[in-house]
mmCIF file of C-alpha atoms in Angstrom:
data_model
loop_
_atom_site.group_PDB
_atom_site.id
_atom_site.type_symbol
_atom_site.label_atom_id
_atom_site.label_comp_id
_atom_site.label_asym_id
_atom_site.label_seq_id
_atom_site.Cartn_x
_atom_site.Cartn_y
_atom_site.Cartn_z
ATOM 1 C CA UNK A 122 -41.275 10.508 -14.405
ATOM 2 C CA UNK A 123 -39.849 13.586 -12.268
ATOM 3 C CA UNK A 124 -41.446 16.811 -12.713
ATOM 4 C CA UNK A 125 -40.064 20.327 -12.533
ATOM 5 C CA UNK A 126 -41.479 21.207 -9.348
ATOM 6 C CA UNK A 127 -39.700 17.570 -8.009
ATOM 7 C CA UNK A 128 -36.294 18.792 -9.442
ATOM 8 C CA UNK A 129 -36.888 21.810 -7.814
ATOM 9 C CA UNK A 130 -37.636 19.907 -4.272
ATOM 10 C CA UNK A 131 -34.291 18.310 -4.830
ATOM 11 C CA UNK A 132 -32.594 21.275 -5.326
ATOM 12 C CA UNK A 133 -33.786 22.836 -2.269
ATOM 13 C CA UNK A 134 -33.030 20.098 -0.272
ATOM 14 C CA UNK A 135 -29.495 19.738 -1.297
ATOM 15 C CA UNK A 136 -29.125 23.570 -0.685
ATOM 16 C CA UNK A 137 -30.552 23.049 2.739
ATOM 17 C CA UNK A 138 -28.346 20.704 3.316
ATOM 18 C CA UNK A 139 -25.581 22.642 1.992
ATOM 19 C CA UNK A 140 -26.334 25.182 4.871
ATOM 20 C CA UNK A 141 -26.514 23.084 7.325
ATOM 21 C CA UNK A 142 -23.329 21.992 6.957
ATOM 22 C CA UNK A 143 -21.797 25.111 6.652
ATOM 23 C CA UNK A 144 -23.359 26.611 9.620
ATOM 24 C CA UNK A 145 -22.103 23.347 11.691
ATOM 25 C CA UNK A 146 -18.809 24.009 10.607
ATOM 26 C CA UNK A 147 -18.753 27.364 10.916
ATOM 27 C CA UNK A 148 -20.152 27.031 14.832
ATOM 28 C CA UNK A 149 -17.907 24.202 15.680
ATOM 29 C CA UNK A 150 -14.520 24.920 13.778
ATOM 30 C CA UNK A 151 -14.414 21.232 12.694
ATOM 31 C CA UNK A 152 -14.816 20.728 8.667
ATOM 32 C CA UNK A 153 -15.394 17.503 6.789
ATOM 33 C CA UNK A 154 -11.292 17.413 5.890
ATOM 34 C CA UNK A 155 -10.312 16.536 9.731
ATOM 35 C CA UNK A 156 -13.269 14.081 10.310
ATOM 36 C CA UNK A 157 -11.250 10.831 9.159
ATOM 37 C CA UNK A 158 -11.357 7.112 10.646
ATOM 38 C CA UNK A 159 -7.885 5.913 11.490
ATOM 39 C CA UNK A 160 -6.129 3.205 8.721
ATOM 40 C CA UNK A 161 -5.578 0.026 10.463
ATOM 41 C CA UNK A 162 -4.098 -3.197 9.795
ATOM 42 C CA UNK A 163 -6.509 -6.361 9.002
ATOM 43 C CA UNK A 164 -6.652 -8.955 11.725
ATOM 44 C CA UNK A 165 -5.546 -11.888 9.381
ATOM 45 C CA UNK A 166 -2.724 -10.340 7.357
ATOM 46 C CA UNK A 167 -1.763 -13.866 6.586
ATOM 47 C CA UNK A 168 -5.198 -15.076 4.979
ATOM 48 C CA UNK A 169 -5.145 -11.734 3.052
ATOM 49 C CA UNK A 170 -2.204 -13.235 0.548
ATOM 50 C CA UNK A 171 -3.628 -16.433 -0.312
ATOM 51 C CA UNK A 172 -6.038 -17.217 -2.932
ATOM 52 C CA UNK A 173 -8.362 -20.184 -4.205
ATOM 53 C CA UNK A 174 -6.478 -19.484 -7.651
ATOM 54 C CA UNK A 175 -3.909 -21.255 -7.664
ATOM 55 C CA UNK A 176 -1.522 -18.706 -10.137
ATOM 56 C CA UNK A 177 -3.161 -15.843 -7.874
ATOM 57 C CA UNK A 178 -2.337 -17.708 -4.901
ATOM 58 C CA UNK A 179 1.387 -18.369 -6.018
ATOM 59 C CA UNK A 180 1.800 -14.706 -7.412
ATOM 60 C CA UNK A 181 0.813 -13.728 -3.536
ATOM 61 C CA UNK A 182 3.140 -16.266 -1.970
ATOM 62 C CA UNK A 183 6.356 -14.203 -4.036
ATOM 63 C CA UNK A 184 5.163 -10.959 -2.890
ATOM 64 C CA UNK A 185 5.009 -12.700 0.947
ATOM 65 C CA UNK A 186 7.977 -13.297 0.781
ATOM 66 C CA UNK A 187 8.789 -9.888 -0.430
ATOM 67 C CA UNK A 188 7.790 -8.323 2.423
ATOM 68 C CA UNK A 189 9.233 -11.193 5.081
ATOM 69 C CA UNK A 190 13.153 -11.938 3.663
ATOM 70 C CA UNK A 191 13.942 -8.632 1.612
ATOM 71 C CA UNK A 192 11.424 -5.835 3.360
ATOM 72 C CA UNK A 193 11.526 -6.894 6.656
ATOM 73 C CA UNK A 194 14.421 -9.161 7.434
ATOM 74 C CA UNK A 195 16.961 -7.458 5.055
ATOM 75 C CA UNK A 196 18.339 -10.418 3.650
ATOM 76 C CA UNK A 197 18.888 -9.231 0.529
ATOM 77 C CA UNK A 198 21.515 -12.022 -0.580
ATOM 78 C CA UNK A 199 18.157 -13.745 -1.613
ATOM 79 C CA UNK A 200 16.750 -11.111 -3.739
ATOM 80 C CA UNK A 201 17.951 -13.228 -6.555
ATOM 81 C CA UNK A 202 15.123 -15.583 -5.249
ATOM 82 C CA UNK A 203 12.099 -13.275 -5.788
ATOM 83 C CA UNK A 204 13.351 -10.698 -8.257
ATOM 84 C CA UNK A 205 14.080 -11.102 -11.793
ATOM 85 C CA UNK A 206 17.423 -9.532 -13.008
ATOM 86 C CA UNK A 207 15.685 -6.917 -15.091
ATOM 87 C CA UNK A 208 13.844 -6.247 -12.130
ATOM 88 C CA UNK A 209 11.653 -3.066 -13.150
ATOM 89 C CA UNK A 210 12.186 -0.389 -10.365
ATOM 90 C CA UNK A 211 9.540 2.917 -10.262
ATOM 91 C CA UNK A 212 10.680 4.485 -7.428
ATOM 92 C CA UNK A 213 13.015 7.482 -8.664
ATOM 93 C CA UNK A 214 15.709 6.599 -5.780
ATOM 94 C CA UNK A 215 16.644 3.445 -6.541
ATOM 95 C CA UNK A 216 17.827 1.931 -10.164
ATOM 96 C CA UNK A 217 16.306 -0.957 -11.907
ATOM 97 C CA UNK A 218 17.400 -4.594 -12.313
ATOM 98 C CA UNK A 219 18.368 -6.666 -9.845
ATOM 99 C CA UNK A 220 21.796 -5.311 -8.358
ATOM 100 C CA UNK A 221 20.214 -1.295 -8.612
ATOM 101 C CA UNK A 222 17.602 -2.556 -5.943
ATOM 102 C CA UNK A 223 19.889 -4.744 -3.909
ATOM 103 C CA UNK A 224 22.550 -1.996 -3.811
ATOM 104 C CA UNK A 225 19.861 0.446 -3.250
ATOM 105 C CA UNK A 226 19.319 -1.483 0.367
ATOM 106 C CA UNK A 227 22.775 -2.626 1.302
ATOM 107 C CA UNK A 228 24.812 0.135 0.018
ATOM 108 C CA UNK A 229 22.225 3.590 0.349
ATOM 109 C CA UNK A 230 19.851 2.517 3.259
ATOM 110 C CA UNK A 231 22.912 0.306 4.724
ATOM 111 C CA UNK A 232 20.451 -2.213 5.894
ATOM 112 C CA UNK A 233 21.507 -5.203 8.041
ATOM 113 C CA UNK A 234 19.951 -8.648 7.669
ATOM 114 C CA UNK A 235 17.888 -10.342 10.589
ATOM 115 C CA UNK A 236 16.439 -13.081 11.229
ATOM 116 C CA UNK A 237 13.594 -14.000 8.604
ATOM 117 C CA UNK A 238 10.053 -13.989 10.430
ATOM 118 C CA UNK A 239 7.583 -16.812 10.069
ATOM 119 C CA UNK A 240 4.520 -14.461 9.821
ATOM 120 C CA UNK A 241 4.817 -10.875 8.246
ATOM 121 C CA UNK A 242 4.974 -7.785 10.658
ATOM 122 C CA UNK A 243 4.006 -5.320 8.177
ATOM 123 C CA UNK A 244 0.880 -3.781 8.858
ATOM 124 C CA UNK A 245 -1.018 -4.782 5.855
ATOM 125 C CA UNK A 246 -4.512 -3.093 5.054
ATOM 126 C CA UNK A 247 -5.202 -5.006 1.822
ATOM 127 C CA UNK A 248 -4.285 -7.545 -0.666
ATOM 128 C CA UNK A 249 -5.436 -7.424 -4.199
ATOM 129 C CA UNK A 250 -4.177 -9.858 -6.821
ATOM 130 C CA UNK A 251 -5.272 -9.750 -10.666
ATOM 131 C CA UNK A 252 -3.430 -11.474 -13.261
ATOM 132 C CA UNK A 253 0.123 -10.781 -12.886
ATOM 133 C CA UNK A 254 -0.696 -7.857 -10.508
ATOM 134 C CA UNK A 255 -0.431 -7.878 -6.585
ATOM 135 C CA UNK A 256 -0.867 -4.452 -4.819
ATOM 136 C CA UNK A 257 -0.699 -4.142 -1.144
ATOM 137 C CA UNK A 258 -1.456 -1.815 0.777
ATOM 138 C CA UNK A 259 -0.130 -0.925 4.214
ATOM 139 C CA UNK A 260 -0.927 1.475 7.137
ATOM 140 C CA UNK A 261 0.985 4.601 6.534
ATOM 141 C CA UNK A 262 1.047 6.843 9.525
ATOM 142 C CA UNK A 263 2.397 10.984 9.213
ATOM 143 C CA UNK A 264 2.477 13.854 10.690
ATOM 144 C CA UNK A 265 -0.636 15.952 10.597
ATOM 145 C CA UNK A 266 0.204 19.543 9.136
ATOM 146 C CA UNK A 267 -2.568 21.237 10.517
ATOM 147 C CA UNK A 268 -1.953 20.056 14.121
ATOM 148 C CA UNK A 269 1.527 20.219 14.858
ATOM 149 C CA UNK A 270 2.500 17.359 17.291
ATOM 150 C CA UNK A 271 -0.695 15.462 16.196
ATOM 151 C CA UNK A 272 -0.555 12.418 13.399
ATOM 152 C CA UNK A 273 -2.746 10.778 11.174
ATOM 153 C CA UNK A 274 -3.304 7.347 9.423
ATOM 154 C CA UNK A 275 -3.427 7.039 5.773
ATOM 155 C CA UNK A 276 -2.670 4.080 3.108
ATOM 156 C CA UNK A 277 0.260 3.122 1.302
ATOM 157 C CA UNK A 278 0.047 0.921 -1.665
ATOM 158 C CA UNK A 279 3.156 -1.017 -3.616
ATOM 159 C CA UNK A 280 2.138 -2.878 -6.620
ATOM 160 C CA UNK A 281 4.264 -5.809 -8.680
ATOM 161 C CA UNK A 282 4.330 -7.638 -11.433
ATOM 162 C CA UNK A 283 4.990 -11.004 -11.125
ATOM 163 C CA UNK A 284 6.888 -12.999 -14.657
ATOM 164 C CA UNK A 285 7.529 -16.902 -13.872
ATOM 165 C CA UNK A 286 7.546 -16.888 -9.979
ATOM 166 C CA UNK A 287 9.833 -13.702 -9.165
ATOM 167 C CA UNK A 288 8.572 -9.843 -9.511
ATOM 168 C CA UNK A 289 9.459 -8.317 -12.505
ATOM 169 C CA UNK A 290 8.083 -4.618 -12.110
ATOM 170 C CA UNK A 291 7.294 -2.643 -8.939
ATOM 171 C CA UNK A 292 5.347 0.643 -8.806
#
């Protein structure tokens, strides 16, 4: 077992280290919050919404398709396709159900349809599907407060629930 005189080594050490840090920082202006790796978008987005379950798999497929005809192509004439008509809505701008979201996009953000992509353009970090759950997450990039002019990279995440093929909730 430890001993006093270990825990007391520990302690030291972490101080130590504690100081070190401190002094670097202090020396070199740069602290721990600016040292960040940029967010970026996986090579295979495609592969990352598929699944060897085959209700995961499916669940994926809707939220895909999400992204490609209603996110990214604007098409929302087929939201009826992938959302259900109670269509749970979280985000405190647009209303729930099915014509709240749809309006939200043609009537609010004015959005005109294009041309529905093959492959999805969004740049997608991560895919996680459990039970009726799919989150993504996508690169999110803003501006950096403490260095005016300068950006940084961060994630965003969307999460839905999926009921019989369409999304029922969104978060």
């Amino acid at each position: 077992g430890s001993t006093n005189a270990d825990t007391e080594r520990t302690m030291n050490l972490k101080t130590s280290m504690m100081a070190i840090a401190l002094a670097v920082t202090s020396i070199t202006g740069v602290t721990a919050l600016h040292a960040q790796e940029a967010v970026v978008e996986a090579a295979d987005k495609d592969a990352l919404f598929t699944s060897t379950d085959p209700q995961l798999n499916a669940n994926k497929q809707v939220v895909y398709d999400i992204f490609r005809v209603l996110l990214e192509a604007n098409n929302w004439d087929k939201a009826g396709d992938l959302l259900t008509e109670r269509y749970i809505q979280h985000n405190p701008n647009a209303a729930s159900g099915l014509d709240g979201v749809v309006k939200f996009f043609t009537e609010t953000l004015k959005v005109q349809p294009t041309a529905v992509e093959d492959k999805i353009k969004s740049p997608v970090v991560f895919v996680t599907a459990e039970g009726d759950l799919v989150t993504v997450g996508t690169v999110r990039t803003e501006d950096d407060p403490a260095n005016p002019g300068q950006k940084y990279t961060t994630t965003w995440s969307d999460t839905w629930r999926i009921v019989d093929g369409k999304a029922d909730e969104h978060w």
